[in-house]
XYZ file of C-alpha atoms in Angstrom:
735
model
C 0.047 0.179 0.104
C 1.368 3.923 -0.727
C 2.020 6.180 2.001
C 3.154 9.736 2.165
C 4.394 11.297 4.807
C 5.861 14.739 5.222
C 7.734 16.127 7.867
C 9.286 19.781 7.588
C 10.712 19.798 10.936
C 14.291 19.227 12.149
C 14.995 15.485 11.855
C 16.063 14.553 15.560
C 19.348 13.772 16.476
C 18.613 10.369 18.311
C 16.526 8.124 15.316
C 15.668 4.708 16.264
C 17.705 1.582 15.260
C 15.858 -0.348 12.524
C 16.869 -4.154 13.214
C 15.375 -7.136 10.922
C 16.975 -10.505 11.291
C 18.307 -11.821 7.895
C 18.962 -15.198 7.057
C 22.746 -15.437 6.525
C 23.820 -15.056 3.010
C 25.727 -17.186 1.164
C 27.586 -14.726 -0.630
C 27.338 -10.889 -0.627
C 26.260 -11.097 -4.654
C 22.770 -12.770 -3.621
C 21.827 -9.769 -0.675
C 19.081 -8.664 -2.901
C 17.257 -12.193 -3.301
C 17.672 -12.421 0.815
C 16.071 -8.984 0.887
C 13.038 -9.614 -1.112
C 12.341 -12.213 1.414
C 11.940 -9.896 4.458
C 8.629 -8.127 5.482
C 8.585 -4.561 5.006
C 9.362 -1.886 7.543
C 8.655 1.757 7.721
C 10.213 4.713 6.455
C 11.727 6.442 9.907
C 13.527 9.842 9.132
C 17.045 9.501 10.546
C 16.581 5.377 10.861
C 19.794 3.615 11.302
C 20.105 0.011 9.130
C 22.467 -2.487 10.449
C 21.142 -5.410 8.970
C 19.330 -6.121 5.164
C 15.592 -4.610 5.175
C 13.475 -3.779 2.873
C 11.634 -0.331 3.305
C 7.717 -0.178 2.900
C 7.203 0.890 -0.533
C 5.589 4.294 -1.046
C 6.034 8.099 -1.220
C 7.963 9.732 1.604
C 7.982 13.774 1.437
C 10.756 14.330 3.959
C 12.958 17.637 4.197
C 16.268 16.874 4.181
C 18.361 17.594 7.223
C 20.255 20.947 7.169
C 24.072 19.379 8.455
C 25.616 17.472 5.983
C 26.700 15.331 8.658
C 22.956 14.170 9.190
C 21.114 11.433 6.978
C 17.442 10.196 6.471
C 18.862 6.847 5.898
C 22.273 5.552 7.872
C 23.502 2.367 6.776
C 26.686 0.523 8.686
C 28.212 -2.523 9.010
C 28.760 -5.398 6.721
C 26.784 -8.290 4.245
C 23.407 -5.266 4.321
C 21.108 -4.623 1.753
C 19.008 -1.603 1.659
C 15.876 -2.672 -0.303
C 14.507 0.389 -1.701
C 12.101 -0.716 -4.455
C 8.996 1.626 -4.580
C 9.721 3.543 -2.417
C 9.940 7.571 -3.442
C 12.200 10.082 -0.786
C 10.920 13.381 -1.910
C 12.997 16.360 -0.641
C 11.044 19.494 -1.607
C 7.866 19.721 -3.985
C 8.793 18.521 -7.933
C 8.519 21.794 -9.254
C 9.992 23.909 -6.507
C 13.697 25.779 -7.525
C 16.023 22.944 -6.831
C 18.434 25.202 -5.300
C 16.247 24.658 -2.476
C 17.425 20.798 -2.069
C 19.078 20.211 1.249
C 20.709 17.480 3.065
C 21.656 13.770 2.154
C 18.869 11.471 1.887
C 20.957 8.392 2.477
C 24.583 7.680 3.717
C 26.488 4.516 3.871
C 29.131 4.880 6.612
C 32.247 2.187 6.332
C 31.508 -1.765 6.237
C 31.832 -4.205 3.193
C 29.719 -5.458 0.906
C 26.695 -3.005 1.277
C 24.028 -3.376 -1.163
C 21.688 -0.421 -2.351
C 18.814 -1.515 -4.460
C 16.070 0.375 -6.340
C 14.333 3.491 -5.019
C 13.998 7.299 -6.272
C 15.555 9.884 -4.264
C 15.023 13.579 -5.153
C 15.382 17.190 -4.250
C 18.532 16.294 -1.687
C 21.849 18.125 -1.851
C 23.210 14.683 -1.904
C 21.016 11.415 -2.609
C 23.599 8.931 -1.841
C 26.806 9.618 0.597
C 29.377 6.552 0.932
C 32.378 6.874 2.670
C 35.209 4.227 3.768
C 33.233 1.180 2.361
C 34.413 -1.694 0.245
C 32.232 -3.639 -1.602
C 29.723 -0.994 -2.279
C 27.056 -1.636 -5.108
C 24.361 0.840 -6.040
C 21.971 -1.097 -8.389
C 18.734 -0.068 -10.190
C 17.875 3.242 -7.906
C 17.023 6.722 -9.905
C 18.518 9.796 -8.211
C 17.672 12.083 -10.609
C 16.498 15.907 -10.013
C 18.420 16.523 -7.269
C 20.494 20.230 -6.401
C 21.387 22.043 -8.753
C 22.447 26.063 -8.799
C 20.860 28.656 -10.581
C 22.803 29.912 -13.421
C 23.402 33.564 -14.157
C 24.887 33.429 -18.021
C 22.415 34.766 -20.294
C 21.606 34.333 -24.079
C 23.488 37.561 -24.442
C 26.504 36.862 -22.537
C 27.864 35.061 -20.059
C 28.927 35.282 -16.096
C 31.772 34.201 -14.462
C 29.740 33.484 -11.164
C 28.700 30.137 -13.216
C 32.205 29.146 -13.813
C 33.448 25.934 -12.176
C 37.030 24.866 -10.208
C 36.692 21.183 -9.100
C 40.859 21.627 -8.817
C 40.712 21.216 -5.102
C 39.346 18.641 -3.053
C 42.459 17.771 -0.290
C 39.509 19.231 2.278
C 36.084 18.232 0.565
C 35.501 21.397 -1.324
C 33.649 18.983 -3.779
C 31.079 18.697 -1.151
C 29.739 22.713 -2.113
C 28.686 21.153 -5.310
C 26.241 18.350 -3.941
C 25.784 15.117 -6.117
C 23.366 12.232 -6.866
C 25.978 10.032 -5.315
C 29.088 10.612 -3.909
C 31.921 8.378 -2.817
C 34.669 9.190 -0.789
C 37.477 6.080 -0.192
C 35.289 3.777 -1.301
C 37.273 0.506 -2.702
C 35.863 -2.197 -4.769
C 31.965 -2.632 -5.915
C 29.918 -0.950 -8.729
C 27.458 1.457 -9.804
C 24.894 0.101 -12.495
C 22.052 1.041 -14.130
C 21.418 4.035 -12.107
C 20.031 7.119 -13.089
C 20.576 10.376 -12.312
C 19.702 13.321 -14.521
C 18.765 17.094 -13.921
C 21.181 17.788 -10.522
C 24.372 19.203 -11.020
C 26.334 16.097 -10.438
C 25.350 12.958 -11.158
C 28.694 10.630 -9.462
C 31.732 12.152 -7.791
C 34.179 9.943 -6.488
C 37.284 10.846 -4.486
C 40.000 8.675 -3.439
C 37.709 5.490 -4.518
C 39.042 2.561 -6.507
C 38.557 -0.568 -8.047
C 34.800 0.338 -8.579
C 33.006 -0.401 -11.809
C 30.394 2.110 -13.055
C 28.108 0.567 -15.729
C 25.021 0.958 -17.599
C 24.209 3.982 -15.987
C 22.271 7.247 -17.482
C 23.996 10.215 -15.357
C 23.007 12.898 -18.821
C 21.499 16.343 -18.430
C 23.449 17.807 -15.115
C 24.859 21.200 -15.286
C 28.095 20.213 -13.894
C 29.748 16.846 -14.134
C 28.389 12.967 -15.431
C 31.081 11.426 -13.309
C 33.721 13.645 -11.521
C 36.714 11.509 -10.121
C 39.128 12.808 -7.821
C 42.492 11.029 -6.898
C 40.919 7.505 -8.095
C 42.152 4.814 -9.980
C 42.000 1.524 -11.046
C 38.165 2.117 -12.272
C 36.375 1.140 -15.091
C 33.687 2.976 -16.112
C 31.721 1.406 -19.441
C 28.942 1.803 -21.412
C 27.169 4.579 -19.683
C 24.811 7.881 -20.934
C 26.837 10.919 -20.137
C 25.639 13.350 -22.607
C 24.637 16.927 -22.211
C 26.331 17.890 -19.269
C 26.890 21.202 -19.831
C 26.534 25.292 -19.129
C 27.852 28.541 -20.429
C 26.652 28.029 -23.915
C 24.613 30.132 -26.241
C 24.492 29.189 -29.463
C 26.445 31.548 -31.775
C 27.412 33.873 -28.868
C 29.528 32.067 -26.290
C 30.871 28.739 -26.671
C 32.516 28.155 -23.037
C 31.531 25.475 -20.817
C 32.894 26.697 -17.483
C 35.000 23.531 -16.651
C 31.728 21.259 -17.000
C 32.301 18.182 -18.652
C 30.565 14.311 -19.373
C 33.630 13.195 -17.581
C 36.801 14.880 -15.251
C 38.952 12.670 -14.204
C 41.337 14.916 -11.604
C 44.481 14.568 -9.363
C 46.834 11.813 -9.784
C 43.623 9.352 -10.973
C 45.400 6.913 -13.097
C 44.998 3.087 -14.630
C 41.384 4.055 -14.959
C 39.593 2.201 -18.073
C 36.761 4.194 -20.022
C 34.887 2.734 -22.666
C 32.212 2.649 -25.149
C 30.316 5.964 -23.299
C 28.332 8.514 -24.884
C 29.386 11.532 -23.362
C 28.583 14.200 -26.214
C 27.494 17.801 -26.129
C 29.253 18.592 -22.524
C 31.453 21.200 -21.669
C 34.442 18.823 -22.342
C 33.637 15.189 -23.413
C 36.505 14.342 -20.940
C 38.508 16.205 -18.895
C 41.586 15.173 -17.206
C 44.034 17.204 -15.367
C 47.758 16.180 -13.021
C 46.628 17.802 -10.036
C 48.240 20.585 -7.758
C 50.807 17.983 -6.386
C 52.086 17.350 -10.633
C 51.791 21.524 -10.909
C 53.751 22.004 -7.734
C 56.515 19.455 -8.096
C 56.583 17.885 -11.609
C 56.181 14.640 -10.293
C 52.957 12.165 -10.812
C 50.031 12.812 -12.802
C 46.760 11.219 -13.607
C 48.471 8.674 -15.611
C 48.267 5.369 -17.747
C 44.064 6.055 -18.411
C 42.570 4.530 -21.147
C 40.010 6.041 -23.448
C 38.834 3.074 -25.596
C 35.640 3.607 -28.286
C 34.223 6.141 -26.784
C 31.909 9.379 -28.114
C 33.438 12.912 -26.840
C 32.073 14.580 -29.638
C 30.143 17.971 -29.802
C 32.025 19.723 -26.548
C 32.110 23.786 -26.845
C 35.551 23.141 -25.682
C 37.237 20.156 -25.295
C 36.108 16.266 -27.139
C 38.973 15.118 -25.163
C 41.497 17.318 -22.743
C 44.489 15.342 -21.523
C 47.292 17.615 -19.606
C 50.494 17.125 -17.856
C 50.308 13.408 -18.162
C 50.567 10.323 -19.868
C 47.525 8.398 -21.391
C 45.763 6.657 -24.125
C 43.242 7.776 -26.432
C 42.145 5.160 -28.887
C 39.627 4.830 -31.174
C 36.837 7.433 -30.083
C 34.353 9.856 -31.781
C 36.102 13.341 -31.420
C 34.207 15.872 -33.353
C 32.396 18.996 -33.912
C 34.275 20.523 -30.914
C 36.370 23.647 -30.780
C 39.309 21.029 -29.968
C 39.263 17.617 -30.580
C 42.293 16.958 -28.153
C 43.793 19.839 -26.190
C 47.030 17.736 -24.979
C 48.726 20.683 -22.754
C 52.195 19.349 -21.415
C 51.141 15.402 -22.464
C 53.826 13.379 -22.772
C 54.348 9.787 -24.124
C 50.387 10.065 -24.671
C 49.173 7.572 -27.749
C 46.237 8.792 -29.468
C 45.268 6.342 -32.069
C 42.738 5.270 -34.576
C 40.211 7.974 -33.589
C 37.627 9.558 -35.610
C 37.871 13.577 -35.738
C 35.541 15.583 -38.024
C 34.652 19.583 -37.857
C 36.603 20.461 -34.736
C 38.375 23.757 -35.028
C 41.532 22.252 -34.022
C 42.023 19.066 -34.176
C 45.134 17.934 -31.983
C 46.867 20.941 -30.246
C 49.448 19.746 -27.489
C 51.330 23.091 -25.997
C 54.685 21.593 -24.579
C 53.841 18.113 -25.719
C 56.825 15.425 -25.189
C 57.207 12.081 -27.134
C 53.380 11.666 -28.108
C 52.016 9.770 -30.607
C 49.261 10.584 -33.214
C 49.094 7.483 -35.510
C 46.327 6.044 -37.499
C 43.708 8.989 -37.155
C 41.018 10.178 -39.323
C 40.471 13.806 -39.604
C 37.805 15.003 -41.846
C 37.281 18.856 -42.200
C 39.233 20.217 -38.949
C 40.219 23.532 -39.587
C 43.601 23.559 -38.081
C 44.416 19.617 -37.878
C 47.833 19.349 -35.571
C 49.458 22.273 -33.879
C 52.442 21.819 -31.271
C 54.327 24.470 -29.867
C 56.207 26.227 -27.054
C 55.550 29.275 -25.151
C 58.891 31.649 -24.902
C 59.257 31.412 -21.609
C 57.605 29.758 -18.417
C 56.508 31.397 -14.906
C 59.813 31.466 -13.208
C 57.481 30.682 -9.608
C 55.674 27.823 -11.141
C 57.259 24.401 -9.762
C 56.014 22.211 -12.885
C 58.725 24.108 -15.125
C 61.493 24.380 -12.217
C 61.688 20.630 -12.389
C 61.334 19.006 -15.994
C 62.011 20.373 -19.020
C 58.915 21.473 -20.893
C 60.062 22.285 -24.428
C 58.043 20.967 -27.064
C 59.934 17.951 -28.811
C 60.031 14.284 -30.286
C 56.107 13.826 -31.189
C 55.733 11.298 -33.912
C 52.688 12.021 -36.734
C 52.233 8.687 -38.559
C 49.726 7.005 -40.959
C 47.068 9.804 -40.048
C 43.870 10.678 -43.123
C 43.879 14.487 -43.169
C 40.473 15.432 -45.427
C 39.506 18.507 -46.713
C 41.355 20.451 -43.884
C 41.660 24.280 -43.886
C 45.826 23.695 -42.137
C 47.401 20.490 -41.518
C 50.144 21.901 -39.497
C 51.016 24.694 -37.442
C 54.585 23.949 -35.598
C 56.168 26.853 -33.363
C 59.017 26.737 -30.614
C 58.998 22.931 -31.443
C 61.965 20.226 -32.330
C 62.926 16.634 -32.899
C 59.538 15.715 -34.471
C 58.876 12.539 -37.007
C 56.106 13.637 -39.396
C 55.671 10.467 -41.898
C 53.397 8.794 -44.293
C 50.738 10.761 -43.538
C 47.618 11.289 -46.712
C 46.393 14.639 -47.339
C 43.216 14.613 -49.518
C 41.066 17.623 -50.716
C 37.895 16.410 -50.106
C 36.447 14.054 -47.083
C 35.756 9.976 -47.852
C 31.998 8.864 -48.865
C 32.889 6.100 -46.390
C 32.127 7.234 -42.508
C 34.804 7.413 -40.543
C 34.623 4.569 -38.231
C 37.188 3.530 -35.168
C 36.897 0.132 -36.011
C 38.225 -0.102 -39.298
C 41.039 2.700 -38.214
C 42.120 0.481 -35.569
C 41.405 -3.132 -37.777
C 43.208 -5.941 -35.629
C 43.676 -4.040 -32.472
C 40.008 -3.266 -32.087
C 39.473 -6.373 -31.090
C 42.354 -7.053 -28.836
C 41.355 -3.949 -27.114
C 37.571 -5.192 -26.704
C 38.467 -8.507 -25.593
C 40.579 -7.012 -22.768
C 37.581 -5.946 -21.239
C 34.673 -8.686 -20.124
C 31.401 -8.828 -19.678
C 30.802 -5.626 -21.968
C 29.590 -5.505 -25.447
C 31.986 -3.518 -27.403
C 29.236 -0.914 -28.907
C 28.092 2.158 -27.766
C 24.933 2.684 -25.613
C 21.717 4.094 -27.771
C 21.677 7.986 -26.965
C 18.894 9.520 -29.035
C 20.479 13.022 -29.133
C 23.645 12.381 -29.126
C 24.286 12.871 -32.765
C 22.432 16.205 -32.644
C 24.804 18.877 -34.097
C 26.215 21.016 -30.926
C 23.652 24.397 -32.020
C 21.155 21.554 -30.206
C 22.365 22.397 -25.958
C 20.295 24.766 -24.612
C 21.194 25.840 -21.282
C 18.542 28.240 -19.321
C 18.853 29.407 -15.483
C 18.677 25.758 -14.674
C 20.780 24.082 -16.887
C 20.334 22.273 -20.146
C 17.459 21.368 -21.566
C 16.486 17.577 -22.145
C 14.071 17.735 -25.308
C 11.584 15.929 -23.052
C 9.394 18.984 -22.499
C 8.240 21.730 -24.533
C 10.182 25.108 -24.588
C 10.120 28.363 -26.195
C 13.681 29.895 -26.607
C 15.213 32.963 -27.576
C 17.324 32.948 -30.412
C 19.492 35.855 -29.623
C 19.293 38.888 -27.268
C 17.579 41.269 -29.215
C 14.894 43.354 -27.414
C 12.949 45.396 -30.085
C 11.705 42.038 -32.055
C 12.657 38.035 -30.665
C 12.837 35.809 -32.356
C 11.644 32.118 -30.445
C 12.023 28.348 -31.280
C 9.725 25.879 -30.369
C 11.753 23.229 -28.862
C 11.062 19.551 -27.359
C 9.459 16.390 -28.522
C 7.233 15.891 -31.926
C 3.688 17.756 -31.700
C 1.495 21.005 -32.008
C 0.923 24.410 -30.480
C -1.213 27.218 -29.971
C -1.251 30.615 -28.196
C -3.156 30.425 -25.098
C -2.210 34.010 -23.622
C -0.083 37.097 -24.371
C 0.405 40.151 -22.327
C 2.616 43.213 -23.529
C 2.719 42.149 -26.756
C 2.084 44.472 -30.092
C 2.351 41.558 -32.774
C 3.123 37.749 -32.891
C 3.991 36.383 -36.216
C 2.022 32.724 -36.038
C -0.277 31.477 -33.774
C -0.130 27.949 -33.930
C 1.973 25.732 -35.653
C 4.323 22.618 -34.791
C 7.652 22.192 -32.709
C 10.770 23.472 -34.385
C 8.538 26.631 -35.369
C 10.242 29.657 -35.091
C 7.823 32.627 -33.468
C 8.591 36.585 -34.311
C 7.227 38.663 -31.268
C 7.066 42.219 -30.757
C 6.574 43.489 -27.458
C 4.192 46.633 -27.370
C 5.479 50.119 -26.924
C 6.311 50.794 -23.591
C 6.395 47.369 -22.612
C 9.587 45.980 -24.167
C 10.411 44.860 -20.556
C 7.688 43.233 -19.348
C 5.916 40.706 -21.393
C 4.614 37.315 -22.278
C 3.274 34.912 -23.924
C 1.514 31.841 -23.005
C 1.223 28.557 -25.504
C -0.291 24.967 -25.091
C 1.259 21.891 -26.241
C -0.559 18.645 -27.386
C 1.413 15.818 -28.369
C 3.753 12.974 -27.172
C 4.325 12.033 -23.246
C 6.639 14.921 -21.783
C 8.520 15.411 -18.533
C 9.739 18.619 -17.479
C 13.090 19.599 -16.326
C 12.169 18.504 -12.833
C 10.571 15.507 -13.421
C 7.082 16.170 -13.721
C 5.356 13.732 -16.107
C 2.232 14.439 -18.124
C 0.589 11.387 -20.608
C 0.479 11.766 -24.477
C -2.247 13.881 -25.710
C -2.498 15.989 -22.550
C -2.130 19.724 -23.069
C 0.980 21.068 -21.729
C 1.262 24.810 -20.751
C 4.977 26.432 -21.893
C 6.036 29.950 -22.716
C 8.355 32.895 -22.621
C 8.456 36.244 -20.662
C 10.870 39.076 -19.957
C 10.728 41.200 -17.001
C 13.627 43.788 -17.006
C 12.345 46.529 -15.110
C 14.889 49.117 -15.841
C 15.917 50.364 -19.258
C 17.732 53.763 -19.002
C 20.884 54.530 -17.226
C 22.932 57.241 -16.898
C 26.841 56.083 -16.473
C 30.329 57.751 -15.755
C 33.419 56.035 -15.715
C 36.576 57.354 -13.471
C 40.109 55.949 -13.625
C 43.237 56.535 -11.280
C 46.547 55.127 -11.158
C 47.483 56.147 -7.551
C 46.612 52.893 -5.416
C 46.308 55.229 -2.209
C 43.352 56.423 -3.978
C 41.547 52.761 -4.214
C 37.998 53.306 -3.441
C 38.381 50.370 -0.146
C 41.075 52.759 1.422
C 39.878 55.617 0.675
C 35.926 55.925 -0.749
C 35.493 59.813 -0.567
C 38.658 60.045 -2.741
C 36.715 57.718 -5.294
C 33.510 59.805 -4.520
C 35.226 62.965 -5.782
C 36.244 61.457 -8.987
C 32.893 61.242 -10.465
C 33.005 65.133 -9.415
C 35.206 66.712 -12.272
C 37.276 63.492 -13.515
C 34.777 61.400 -15.165
C 36.819 59.845 -18.491
C 33.698 58.796 -20.521
C 29.550 59.086 -20.090
C 27.112 56.559 -21.657
C 23.562 55.609 -21.377
C 22.726 52.130 -21.673
C 19.319 50.430 -21.556
C 20.858 47.659 -18.930
C 24.057 47.851 -16.512
C 25.883 45.248 -17.735
C 29.419 44.582 -18.359
C 31.766 42.131 -17.962
C 35.359 41.795 -19.341
C 38.747 40.678 -18.889
C 39.995 43.455 -21.646
C 37.817 46.404 -21.500
C 35.353 46.355 -24.301
C 34.722 50.235 -24.206
C 37.530 52.153 -25.875
C 39.241 54.945 -23.142
C 38.442 52.610 -20.028
C 41.455 50.917 -18.769
C 42.472 47.481 -17.844
C 42.916 48.437 -14.139
C 41.769 50.468 -11.457
C 38.789 51.875 -12.972
C 35.154 52.583 -11.563
C 31.429 53.753 -12.598
C 28.582 55.286 -11.304
C 25.040 54.458 -12.564
C 22.245 56.276 -12.009
C 18.549 55.419 -12.872
C 14.585 55.703 -12.308
C 12.314 52.545 -11.841
C 9.036 52.169 -11.475
C 7.068 48.896 -10.282
C 3.815 47.847 -10.386
C 2.703 46.097 -7.143
C 4.001 42.911 -6.471
C 7.111 41.695 -4.787
C 10.667 42.285 -6.090
C 14.209 42.144 -5.048
C 17.403 43.905 -6.740
C 20.005 41.756 -7.640
C 23.898 42.728 -8.741
C 26.570 40.350 -9.889
C 29.760 41.971 -8.895
C 33.572 41.219 -9.316
C 35.634 43.911 -7.704
C 33.575 46.391 -5.426
C 29.826 47.854 -5.510
C 26.933 49.784 -3.233
C 23.914 50.390 -4.349
C 21.551 53.070 -3.124
C 17.881 53.149 -3.427
C 16.063 56.326 -2.386
C 19.512 57.408 -0.954
C 19.255 54.681 1.445
C 22.500 52.164 1.254
C 21.034 48.223 0.357
C 23.876 46.899 -1.220
C 27.122 46.748 0.192
C 29.992 44.717 -1.103
C 32.484 47.116 -0.700
C 35.854 45.104 0.077
C 37.497 43.660 -3.417
C 35.867 40.098 -3.914
C 35.531 37.626 -6.727
C 32.450 37.472 -8.655
C 29.382 37.102 -5.954
C 25.703 37.880 -6.186
C 24.013 39.935 -3.784
C 20.295 40.771 -3.074
C 18.085 43.166 -1.514
C 14.142 43.885 -0.931
C 12.777 46.700 -3.262
C 9.406 47.685 -2.852
C 6.314 48.339 -5.538
C 6.608 52.106 -6.483
C 8.939 54.785 -8.074
C 12.462 54.561 -7.025
C 15.880 56.306 -7.382
C 19.055 54.313 -7.871
C 22.292 54.539 -7.757
C 25.364 52.495 -8.011
C 29.369 52.674 -8.061
C 31.519 49.656 -9.001
C 35.242 49.769 -8.934
C 37.753 46.890 -9.780
C 41.845 47.411 -9.086
C 42.357 44.319 -11.579
C 41.569 41.138 -13.576
C 37.854 40.193 -14.400
C 35.506 42.970 -14.128
C 31.856 41.969 -13.835
C 28.802 44.506 -12.847
C 25.218 43.612 -13.442
C 22.349 45.553 -11.693
C 18.873 44.566 -12.188
C 15.582 44.167 -10.514
C 13.733 40.554 -10.409
C 10.326 39.675 -9.181
C 10.043 37.592 -6.121
C 12.046 37.206 -2.653
C 14.272 34.100 -3.728
C 18.503 34.768 -2.945
C 19.830 32.214 -5.178
C 23.419 32.721 -4.883
C 24.670 30.468 -7.607
C 27.515 27.968 -8.031
C 29.950 27.680 -5.172
C 33.089 29.201 -5.576
C 35.992 30.436 -6.374
C 35.719 31.097 -10.001
């Protein structure tokens, strides 16, 4: 019988123990069968499981504990099976903003041969968190729709607040990101048949060895499909890791912001990655040696094998392998900025891969003793590039302890078809380039790594037992890179209708109908003078002209009828039902007067002397402008006359807000203050990295004044009024 439990109070610090007698198991692999024979016990928040148990099926709406040291279910001990078949744990209402999710749903503390089977866990910071366990198995679970942050990059330009950094995890820094599954110091076991979509991270592994990750779907997350840190001897096979992406707007910016299908950092070695589909992610595969190697020149993330994967259509790199020695064999690497970025790689083998349509095929900065052999390059703009910089940073440990000059790389037996430029070699020596075929056109026969490798493909495949040597079926993996759509909460998965702008124009807006096949019709419009078409089919483009005076506040609502849909937050609708969707724009401020200033003397820096900074605007403005938006970001100033460092601005405007609830929001990198009607409401004046600040603002007429400065580096200032009282902080830094 289905049951439902609502709990919103904090979880008790002392929870009942759950103990059920279990028949002794012949082997730990038989644990699921034994668990099914047991009587089900009710779910109790905070329950501790020390012997095999089956929890009564039902839907349990239980808010996650505030502390990550607590969990709704804690498993500890040996030879335990926790059967969650038919159990649905939900931490927040389905259509809530996902950054409201908190806490750990299920924690495994140590123990050996623990099996978690089945269940649906959604709406938590962490679905399953396991530490110090041996032989852990997570089988056939659904951990989708857990925590993820709001994104602040827009169609027209990105924000640095969305950039990720997975470079450090010695002090559990990765815990700030959340994950469907987080494994720490786990040895042996498997994660199989599990689904984790529409969160931030699917599976994170740190200090974890000898785990088999097979037949899972970790797609459509806004961070990583799989992330590994100091994790070795793992086998990652036949998984879907597609569309793990942020930082992409078709035709405007293609950054990826360090999202990836599969990330492998910090001395992660001897891993096998085969038969995975990891397309349309920031990087398909992203490998880095780690801080220890950067400081000492020692070690690396070495001797990993990438075999017969599809890493195509990445905004950044299909494969990035740096400061390490690895094998990249028989993969699809197409439609990306870089097919392979191999900075400081050494003794790396790149063999039998299908490149195509990349801006750069293989680019290796400061590489040594690498081999590029038997690959096919179809229509890459620049195929092979080797180079060294003129000098290395004097305080960098890696270059102090190692010779980093580009040298002794072999390029042999490759096919270069219809490429604009085959070679670019700068400050490199001792390279061997032999027996390559240059063609003016792309061969009619599609590139296939199996054909390129011949018998070697079978040899590699035979070394991976218990897995079919085929890529898993991925219905959207073959779409062009333009299929990626990233909104304020991450990638669109095509499972529900969506109305999406094709550019950042304000006066006339083109909107594309995305989603499953079906029909649509206009239901309602507000503040719209004209709309080009009132009904149609998925794939249509609507042209919307806002009414005069409503450029910043208008909306259209449509109705979709067609196939079964699943929203980005997990709401399902049966085929043929009516599904509403639409698009709205709210930009309450459309006229800013902006004055720019600059100074040279550090004594006048605004954090040291705010009065001196204020006096600059009285007589020393270097430029004035009127803008419809206060929204600047750059490394190199985009406005002529603005210096690269020590500059600031003052912006003023008036805003009239209809009755309702509103917030003033700033995104800044530097220092910012905002006054509303003369009252200071945002005061983040010390120099800082990119952060989001909020202040309430009431309905009615208001005068706004913003002061901002940047001393050096990245500059970013955005100020806007948004509806509601939400306080989404965005992605955890540093950025």
